[in-house]
Amino acid sequence: MRVSTRFSDSIHILAFIEIYQEKKLSSELIANSIETSPVVVRRLMSTLRGAGLIATKKGTAEPKLAKESKQITLLDVYLAVEKDRQLFTLDTNTNPECIVGGNIQKVLGAYYEDAKMAALRKFNNVSLQDIIESILVEQKIKQAKE
Amino acid sequence: MRVSTRFSDSIHILAFIEIYQEKKLSSELIANSIETSPVVVRRLMSTLRGAGLIATKKGTAEPKLAKESKQITLLDVYLAVEKDRQLFTLDTNTNPECIVGGNIQKVLGAYYEDAKMAALRKFNNVSLQDIIESILVEQKIKQAKE
DNA sequence: TATTGTTGTTACTTAAAAAGTTACACGAAA
DNA sequence: TTTCGTGTAACTTTTTAAGTAACAACAATA
């Protein structure tokens, strides 16, 4: 399948909103930074709004974060747009009559959950504020090189 | 896109080979346990062979593990079939002219790597032997319930 | 208040990745 | 020498998400 960039693009949107909060922020302008279409941006923003991460007004190009950037973690964003889906995919169609096929899903599922939890815990320790600060630092590094 | 079950299916194949090592193990028989086609099994086995995890003989249905099951970790299997690809997907097409678009890939990439590493480290601590033992225990639990 | 711009949403199309399928040359073993 | 199986290539189908088009509802303002 096509690989989902929802998580990355959502963080992009949130960082963009916060960094350019004084400006008029249409979905088209944001789409320009992500290099995608305005509808894709609005679709993601709709999800982020549903998860209580941003606040928007219909007809008005003024999206705001619904919480402080320090209070939004990468995990919040991940769960908003990817839900709690499997990170490593079990084959859920194995032969239940077979010793291996009949038990591997439960066994592997437990180890997969364990690995997923380890990854998501990392995301729970990174805030949107961290991302924004890092972006601004990288930008200064770039400029210092010129 | 369709979600890859290569990792799960590969572990399935390896466990199957080890558990039924005395028997004649055609790709068709293994495919029956996974509920897939023999070609899919042979394709995966070809990759596992390339990674030095199994040994096969063309024309003969006698695949063997190339190492002891204790010496094969889930990480070995993962890297064999999924390579070292991104676990969380960066959007690699962002606007370099924009402060966010121009720096977010580097910033997010680092956090993604960190989370991925946490997950893969878990897999490095689980052996095929662990999986097989767990499968056999689950099977006994099942049978005790009957 | 008519116009212009924007959001929010639906429906549809396209793209990409992996599984599934077909086919077949080649090897093994009886 | 026949039968079974592997290894592999080429092609088709399935799945999922991005991209696109369209439009009603809302906001601001000329």
CSV table of C-alpha atoms (C1' of nucleotides) in Angstrom, one decimal:
chain,number,residue,atom,x,y,z
A,1,MET,CA,0.0,0.0,0.0
A,2,ARG,CA,0.8,3.6,0.0
A,3,VAL,CA,2.6,4.5,3.3
A,4,SER,CA,0.8,6.8,5.6
A,5,THR,CA,2.4,10.2,6.2
A,6,ARG,CA,-0.5,11.4,8.4
A,7,PHE,CA,1.6,11.4,11.6
A,8,SER,CA,4.4,13.4,10.1
A,9,ASP,CA,2.0,15.8,8.3
A,10,SER,CA,0.0,16.3,11.5
A,11,ILE,CA,3.0,17.3,13.5
A,12,HIS,CA,4.0,19.6,10.6
A,13,ILE,CA,0.6,21.3,10.7
A,14,LEU,CA,0.7,21.8,14.5
A,15,ALA,CA,4.2,23.2,14.4
A,16,PHE,CA,3.2,25.5,11.5
A,17,ILE,CA,0.2,26.8,13.4
A,18,GLU,CA,2.2,27.6,16.4
A,19,ILE,CA,5.2,29.2,14.7
A,20,TYR,CA,3.0,31.4,12.4
A,21,GLN,CA,0.2,32.0,14.9
A,22,GLU,CA,-0.1,35.7,14.2
A,23,LYS,CA,-0.6,35.2,10.4
A,24,LYS,CA,-3.6,34.3,8.4
A,25,LEU,CA,-3.3,30.5,8.1
A,26,SER,CA,-5.4,29.1,5.3
A,27,SER,CA,-5.3,25.4,4.6
A,28,GLU,CA,-3.8,26.4,1.3
A,29,LEU,CA,-0.9,28.1,2.9
A,30,ILE,CA,-0.2,25.2,5.2
A,31,ALA,CA,-0.6,22.8,2.2
A,32,ASN,CA,2.1,24.8,0.5
A,33,SER,CA,4.6,24.0,3.3
A,34,ILE,CA,3.8,20.3,3.3
A,35,GLU,CA,3.5,20.2,-0.5
A,36,THR,CA,0.2,18.6,-0.5
A,37,SER,CA,-3.4,19.7,-1.3
A,38,PRO,CA,-5.5,21.9,1.0
A,39,VAL,CA,-8.1,19.2,1.3
A,40,VAL,CA,-5.6,16.8,2.8
A,41,VAL,CA,-4.7,19.5,5.3
A,42,ARG,CA,-8.3,20.2,6.2
A,43,ARG,CA,-8.9,16.5,6.6
A,44,LEU,CA,-6.1,16.1,9.0
A,45,MET,CA,-7.1,19.2,10.8
A,46,SER,CA,-10.6,17.8,11.2
A,47,THR,CA,-9.1,14.8,12.9
A,48,LEU,CA,-6.8,16.9,15.1
A,49,ARG,CA,-9.8,19.0,16.1
A,50,GLY,CA,-11.8,15.9,16.9
A,51,ALA,CA,-8.9,14.9,19.2
A,52,GLY,CA,-9.0,18.2,21.0
A,53,LEU,CA,-5.6,19.3,19.8
A,54,ILE,CA,-6.6,22.4,17.8
A,55,ALA,CA,-9.5,24.8,17.6
A,56,THR,CA,-10.8,26.1,14.3
A,57,LYS,CA,-13.7,28.3,13.1
A,58,LYS,CA,-15.5,27.4,10.0
A,59,GLY,CA,-15.0,30.0,7.2
A,60,THR,CA,-12.1,31.6,9.0
A,61,ALA,CA,-8.4,30.9,8.4
A,62,GLU,CA,-7.4,31.1,12.1
A,63,PRO,CA,-6.5,27.7,13.5
A,64,LYS,CA,-5.1,27.7,17.0
A,65,LEU,CA,-3.7,25.0,19.2
A,66,ALA,CA,-6.2,24.0,21.8
A,67,LYS,CA,-3.5,23.4,24.4
A,68,GLU,CA,0.0,24.8,25.0
A,69,SER,CA,2.6,23.2,22.8
A,70,LYS,CA,4.3,21.9,25.9
A,71,GLN,CA,1.2,20.0,26.8
A,72,ILE,CA,0.9,18.2,23.4
A,73,THR,CA,3.1,15.1,23.0
A,74,LEU,CA,3.9,13.2,19.8
A,75,LEU,CA,1.9,10.4,21.3
A,76,ASP,CA,-1.2,12.6,21.5
A,77,VAL,CA,-0.7,13.3,17.8
A,78,TYR,CA,0.0,9.7,16.9
A,79,LEU,CA,-3.1,8.4,18.6
A,80,ALA,CA,-5.2,11.2,17.1
A,81,VAL,CA,-4.4,10.3,13.5
A,82,GLU,CA,-3.3,6.6,13.6
A,83,LYS,CA,-5.5,5.5,16.5
A,84,ASP,CA,-4.2,2.5,18.4
A,85,ARG,CA,-3.6,0.3,15.4
A,86,GLN,CA,-0.9,-2.4,15.3
A,87,LEU,CA,2.5,-1.1,14.7
A,88,PHE,CA,3.8,-4.5,13.7
A,89,THR,CA,1.2,-6.5,11.7
A,90,LEU,CA,0.0,-9.9,12.8
A,91,ASP,CA,-1.2,-12.2,10.1
A,92,THR,CA,-4.7,-12.8,11.4
A,93,ASN,CA,-5.5,-15.5,9.0
A,94,THR,CA,-3.6,-18.6,10.1
A,95,ASN,CA,-4.8,-22.1,10.3
A,96,PRO,CA,-6.4,-22.7,13.8
A,97,GLU,CA,-6.1,-26.5,13.3
A,98,CYS,CA,-2.3,-26.2,13.4
A,99,ILE,CA,-0.2,-25.9,16.6
A,100,VAL,CA,1.7,-23.0,15.1
A,101,GLY,CA,-1.1,-21.4,13.2
A,102,GLY,CA,-3.4,-21.8,16.2
A,103,ASN,CA,-1.2,-20.2,18.8
A,104,ILE,CA,1.2,-17.8,17.0
A,105,GLN,CA,-1.2,-14.9,16.9
A,106,LYS,CA,-1.5,-14.7,20.7
A,107,VAL,CA,2.2,-15.3,21.3
A,108,LEU,CA,3.5,-12.9,18.7
A,109,GLY,CA,0.8,-10.3,19.6
A,110,ALA,CA,2.2,-10.0,23.1
A,111,TYR,CA,5.7,-9.4,21.9
A,112,TYR,CA,4.5,-6.9,19.3
A,113,GLU,CA,2.6,-5.0,21.9
A,114,ASP,CA,5.7,-4.9,24.0
A,115,ALA,CA,7.8,-3.4,21.2
A,116,LYS,CA,5.1,-1.0,20.3
A,117,MET,CA,4.7,0.2,23.8
A,118,ALA,CA,8.5,0.9,24.0
A,119,ALA,CA,8.2,3.0,20.9
A,120,LEU,CA,5.1,4.9,22.0
A,121,ARG,CA,6.6,5.6,25.4
A,122,LYS,CA,9.3,7.5,23.6
A,123,PHE,CA,6.7,9.6,21.8
A,124,ASN,CA,5.0,10.3,25.1
A,125,ASN,CA,8.2,12.0,26.2
A,126,VAL,CA,8.5,14.4,23.3
A,127,SER,CA,6.3,17.5,23.2
A,128,LEU,CA,5.3,19.7,20.3
A,129,GLN,CA,7.4,22.4,21.9
A,130,ASP,CA,10.5,20.2,21.7
A,131,ILE,CA,9.8,19.8,18.0
A,132,ILE,CA,9.3,23.5,17.4
A,133,GLU,CA,12.4,24.4,19.3
A,134,SER,CA,14.5,21.9,17.4
A,135,ILE,CA,13.1,23.2,14.1
A,136,LEU,CA,14.1,26.7,15.0
A,137,VAL,CA,17.6,25.7,16.1
A,138,GLU,CA,18.1,23.8,12.9
A,139,GLN,CA,17.0,26.8,11.0
A,140,LYS,CA,19.6,29.0,12.8
A,141,ILE,CA,22.3,26.4,12.1
A,142,LYS,CA,21.4,26.6,8.4
A,143,GLN,CA,21.6,30.4,8.4
A,144,ALA,CA,24.9,30.5,10.2
A,145,LYS,CA,26.4,28.4,7.4
A,146,GLU,CA,25.5,30.9,4.7
B,1,MET,CA,-1.2,0.2,0.7
B,2,ARG,CA,-1.8,-3.3,1.8
B,3,VAL,CA,-0.1,-4.0,5.1
B,4,SER,CA,2.9,-6.4,5.2
B,5,THR,CA,2.6,-9.6,7.1
B,6,ARG,CA,6.1,-10.7,6.0
B,7,PHE,CA,7.5,-10.4,9.5
B,8,SER,CA,4.8,-12.5,11.1
B,9,ASP,CA,4.7,-15.0,8.4
B,10,SER,CA,8.5,-15.4,8.5
B,11,ILE,CA,8.5,-16.2,12.2
B,12,HIS,CA,5.7,-18.6,11.5
B,13,ILE,CA,7.8,-20.4,8.9
B,14,LEU,CA,10.8,-20.6,11.2
B,15,ALA,CA,8.8,-21.9,14.1
B,16,PHE,CA,7.1,-24.4,11.9
B,17,ILE,CA,10.4,-25.7,10.5
B,18,GLU,CA,11.8,-26.2,13.9
B,19,ILE,CA,8.7,-27.8,15.5
B,20,TYR,CA,8.1,-30.2,12.6
B,21,GLN,CA,11.8,-30.8,11.7
B,22,GLU,CA,11.5,-34.5,11.4
B,23,LYS,CA,8.7,-34.3,8.8
B,24,LYS,CA,8.7,-33.7,5.1
B,25,LEU,CA,8.1,-29.9,4.9
B,26,SER,CA,7.0,-28.8,1.5
B,27,SER,CA,6.2,-25.2,0.9
B,28,GLU,CA,2.6,-26.3,0.3
B,29,LEU,CA,2.4,-27.8,3.8
B,30,ILE,CA,3.7,-24.7,5.4
B,31,ALA,CA,1.5,-22.5,3.3
B,32,ASN,CA,-1.4,-24.5,4.7
B,33,SER,CA,-0.6,-23.5,8.2
B,34,ILE,CA,-0.2,-19.8,7.3
B,35,GLU,CA,-3.2,-20.0,5.0
B,36,THR,CA,-1.4,-18.5,2.1
B,37,SER,CA,0.0,-19.8,-1.2
B,38,PRO,CA,3.2,-22.0,-1.6
B,39,VAL,CA,4.8,-19.3,-3.7
B,40,VAL,CA,4.5,-16.7,-1.0
B,41,VAL,CA,6.2,-19.2,1.4
B,42,ARG,CA,9.0,-20.0,-1.0
B,43,ARG,CA,9.5,-16.3,-1.6
B,44,LEU,CA,9.9,-15.6,2.1
B,45,MET,CA,12.1,-18.7,2.5
B,46,SER,CA,14.3,-17.4,-0.3
B,47,THR,CA,14.8,-14.2,1.7
B,48,LEU,CA,15.4,-16.0,4.9
B,49,ARG,CA,18.0,-18.2,3.2
B,50,GLY,CA,19.6,-15.1,1.8
B,51,ALA,CA,19.9,-13.7,5.4
B,52,GLY,CA,21.5,-17.0,6.6
B,53,LEU,CA,18.6,-18.0,8.8
B,54,ILE,CA,17.6,-21.3,7.0
B,55,ALA,CA,19.2,-23.8,4.7
B,56,THR,CA,17.3,-25.4,1.9
B,57,LYS,CA,18.0,-27.8,-1.0
B,58,LYS,CA,16.4,-27.1,-4.3
B,59,GLY,CA,14.0,-29.9,-5.3
B,60,THR,CA,13.9,-31.3,-1.7
B,61,ALA,CA,11.3,-30.5,0.9
B,62,GLU,CA,13.7,-30.4,3.8
B,63,PRO,CA,14.3,-26.9,5.1
B,64,LYS,CA,16.4,-26.5,8.2
B,65,LEU,CA,17.3,-23.7,10.5
B,66,ALA,CA,20.8,-22.5,9.7
B,67,LYS,CA,21.4,-21.7,13.4
B,68,GLU,CA,20.0,-22.9,16.7
B,69,SER,CA,16.6,-21.3,17.5
B,70,LYS,CA,18.2,-19.8,20.6
B,71,GLN,CA,20.6,-17.9,18.3
B,72,ILE,CA,17.9,-16.4,16.1
B,73,THR,CA,16.2,-13.3,17.4
B,74,LEU,CA,13.0,-11.6,16.2
B,75,LEU,CA,15.3,-8.7,15.2
B,76,ASP,CA,17.3,-11.0,12.9
B,77,VAL,CA,14.0,-12.0,11.2
B,78,TYR,CA,12.7,-8.5,11.1
B,79,LEU,CA,15.8,-7.1,9.4
B,80,ALA,CA,15.9,-10.1,7.0
B,81,VAL,CA,12.4,-9.4,5.6
B,82,GLU,CA,11.8,-5.7,6.3
B,83,LYS,CA,15.3,-4.5,6.0
B,84,ASP,CA,16.1,-1.3,7.9
B,85,ARG,CA,13.2,0.7,6.6
B,86,GLN,CA,11.4,3.5,8.5
B,87,LEU,CA,9.0,2.3,11.1
B,88,PHE,CA,7.3,5.7,11.3
B,89,THR,CA,7.1,7.4,7.9
B,90,LEU,CA,8.6,10.8,7.3
B,91,ASP,CA,6.9,12.8,4.6
B,92,THR,CA,10.0,13.4,2.4
B,93,ASN,CA,8.3,15.9,0.2
B,94,THR,CA,8.1,19.1,2.1
B,95,ASN,CA,8.8,22.6,1.1
B,96,PRO,CA,12.5,23.4,1.7
B,97,GLU,CA,11.8,27.1,1.4
B,98,CYS,CA,9.7,27.1,4.5
B,99,ILE,CA,11.2,27.0,8.0
B,100,VAL,CA,9.0,24.1,9.0
B,101,GLY,CA,9.1,22.2,5.8
B,102,GLY,CA,12.8,22.8,5.5
B,103,ASN,CA,13.8,21.4,8.9
B,104,ILE,CA,11.1,19.1,10.1
B,105,GLN,CA,12.4,16.0,8.3
B,106,LYS,CA,15.7,16.1,10.1
B,107,VAL,CA,14.1,16.8,13.5
B,108,LEU,CA,11.3,14.3,13.3
B,109,GLY,CA,13.7,11.7,11.7
B,110,ALA,CA,15.8,11.8,14.8
B,111,TYR,CA,12.8,11.1,17.2
B,112,TYR,CA,11.5,8.5,14.8
B,113,GLU,CA,14.8,6.7,14.9
B,114,ASP,CA,14.8,6.8,18.7
B,115,ALA,CA,11.4,5.2,18.9
B,116,LYS,CA,12.2,2.6,16.3
B,117,MET,CA,15.4,1.7,18.1
B,118,ALA,CA,13.4,1.2,21.4
B,119,ALA,CA,11.1,-1.2,19.6
B,120,LEU,CA,13.8,-3.1,17.7
B,121,ARG,CA,15.8,-3.5,21.0
B,122,LYS,CA,12.8,-5.4,22.4
B,123,PHE,CA,12.9,-7.7,19.4
B,124,ASN,CA,16.6,-8.3,19.9
B,125,ASN,CA,15.9,-9.8,23.3
B,126,VAL,CA,13.4,-12.4,22.0
B,127,SER,CA,14.6,-15.6,20.4
B,128,LEU,CA,12.8,-17.9,18.1
B,129,GLN,CA,13.2,-20.4,20.9
B,130,ASP,CA,11.1,-18.2,23.1
B,131,ILE,CA,8.4,-18.0,20.5
B,132,ILE,CA,8.4,-21.8,20.0
B,133,GLU,CA,8.2,-22.5,23.7
B,134,SER,CA,5.4,-20.0,24.1
B,135,ILE,CA,3.5,-21.6,21.3
B,136,LEU,CA,3.8,-25.0,22.8
B,137,VAL,CA,2.8,-23.7,26.2
B,138,GLU,CA,-0.3,-22.1,24.7
B,139,GLN,CA,-1.2,-25.3,23.0
B,140,LYS,CA,-1.0,-27.2,26.3
B,141,ILE,CA,-3.2,-24.6,28.0
B,142,LYS,CA,-5.7,-25.1,25.2
B,143,GLN,CA,-5.7,-28.8,25.5
B,144,ALA,CA,-6.0,-28.7,29.3
B,145,LYS,CA,-9.3,-26.7,28.8
B,146,GLU,CA,-10.9,-29.4,26.7
C,1,DT,C1',-26.3,42.7,1.3
C,2,DA,C1',-23.8,40.9,-2.5
C,3,DT,C1',-19.1,39.3,-3.1
C,4,DT,C1',-15.2,37.0,-2.0
C,5,DG,C1',-12.6,33.8,0.5
C,6,DT,C1',-12.4,29.8,3.5
C,7,DT,C1',-13.8,25.8,6.0
C,8,DG,C1',-15.8,21.2,6.5
C,9,DT,C1',-17.2,17.2,4.2
C,10,DT,C1',-18.5,13.8,0.7
C,11,DA,C1',-17.6,11.2,-3.3
C,12,DC,C1',-14.5,9.7,-6.5
C,13,DT,C1',-9.8,8.7,-8.7
C,14,DT,C1',-5.1,7.6,-8.6
C,15,DA,C1',-0.9,5.7,-6.7
C,16,DA,C1',1.8,2.5,-4.4
C,17,DA,C1',3.0,-1.7,-2.0
C,18,DA,C1',2.3,-6.2,-1.0
C,19,DA,C1',-0.1,-10.6,-1.5
C,20,DG,C1',-1.8,-13.8,-4.7
C,21,DT,C1',-1.5,-16.3,-9.2
C,22,DT,C1',0.5,-18.5,-13.2
C,23,DA,C1',4.1,-20.6,-15.4
C,24,DC,C1',8.1,-23.1,-15.9
C,25,DA,C1',13.1,-24.5,-15.8
C,26,DC,C1',15.8,-27.2,-12.9
C,27,DG,C1',17.0,-30.5,-9.3
C,28,DA,C1',16.1,-34.8,-6.3
C,29,DA,C1',14.6,-39.3,-5.5
C,30,DA,C1',12.3,-43.5,-6.2
D,1,DT,C1',11.9,-41.5,-16.5
D,2,DT,C1',8.3,-40.0,-13.9
D,3,DT,C1',6.8,-37.5,-10.1
D,4,DC,C1',7.3,-34.1,-6.8
D,5,DG,C1',9.2,-30.0,-5.2
D,6,DT,C1',12.1,-25.7,-5.4
D,7,DG,C1',13.4,-21.2,-7.0
D,8,DT,C1',12.1,-17.4,-9.6
D,9,DA,C1',10.1,-14.3,-12.9
D,10,DA,C1',6.1,-12.0,-14.7
D,11,DC,C1',1.6,-10.6,-14.1
D,12,DT,C1',-2.9,-9.6,-11.5
D,13,DT,C1',-5.5,-8.4,-7.5
D,14,DT,C1',-6.2,-6.2,-3.2
D,15,DT,C1',-5.7,-2.7,0.0
D,16,DT,C1',-5.0,1.8,1.9
D,17,DA,C1',-4.0,6.3,1.7
D,18,DA,C1',-3.1,10.5,-0.9
D,19,DG,C1',-4.9,13.4,-4.4
D,20,DT,C1',-8.9,15.8,-6.8
D,21,DA,C1',-13.4,17.8,-7.6
D,22,DA,C1',-17.4,19.7,-6.0
D,23,DC,C1',-20.2,22.2,-3.0
D,24,DA,C1',-23.0,23.8,1.1
D,25,DA,C1',-22.3,26.7,5.1
D,26,DC,C1',-20.0,30.4,7.3
D,27,DA,C1',-17.2,34.9,7.9
D,28,DA,C1',-15.7,39.3,6.8
D,29,DT,C1',-16.1,43.3,4.1
D,30,DA,C1',-16.7,46.4,0.2
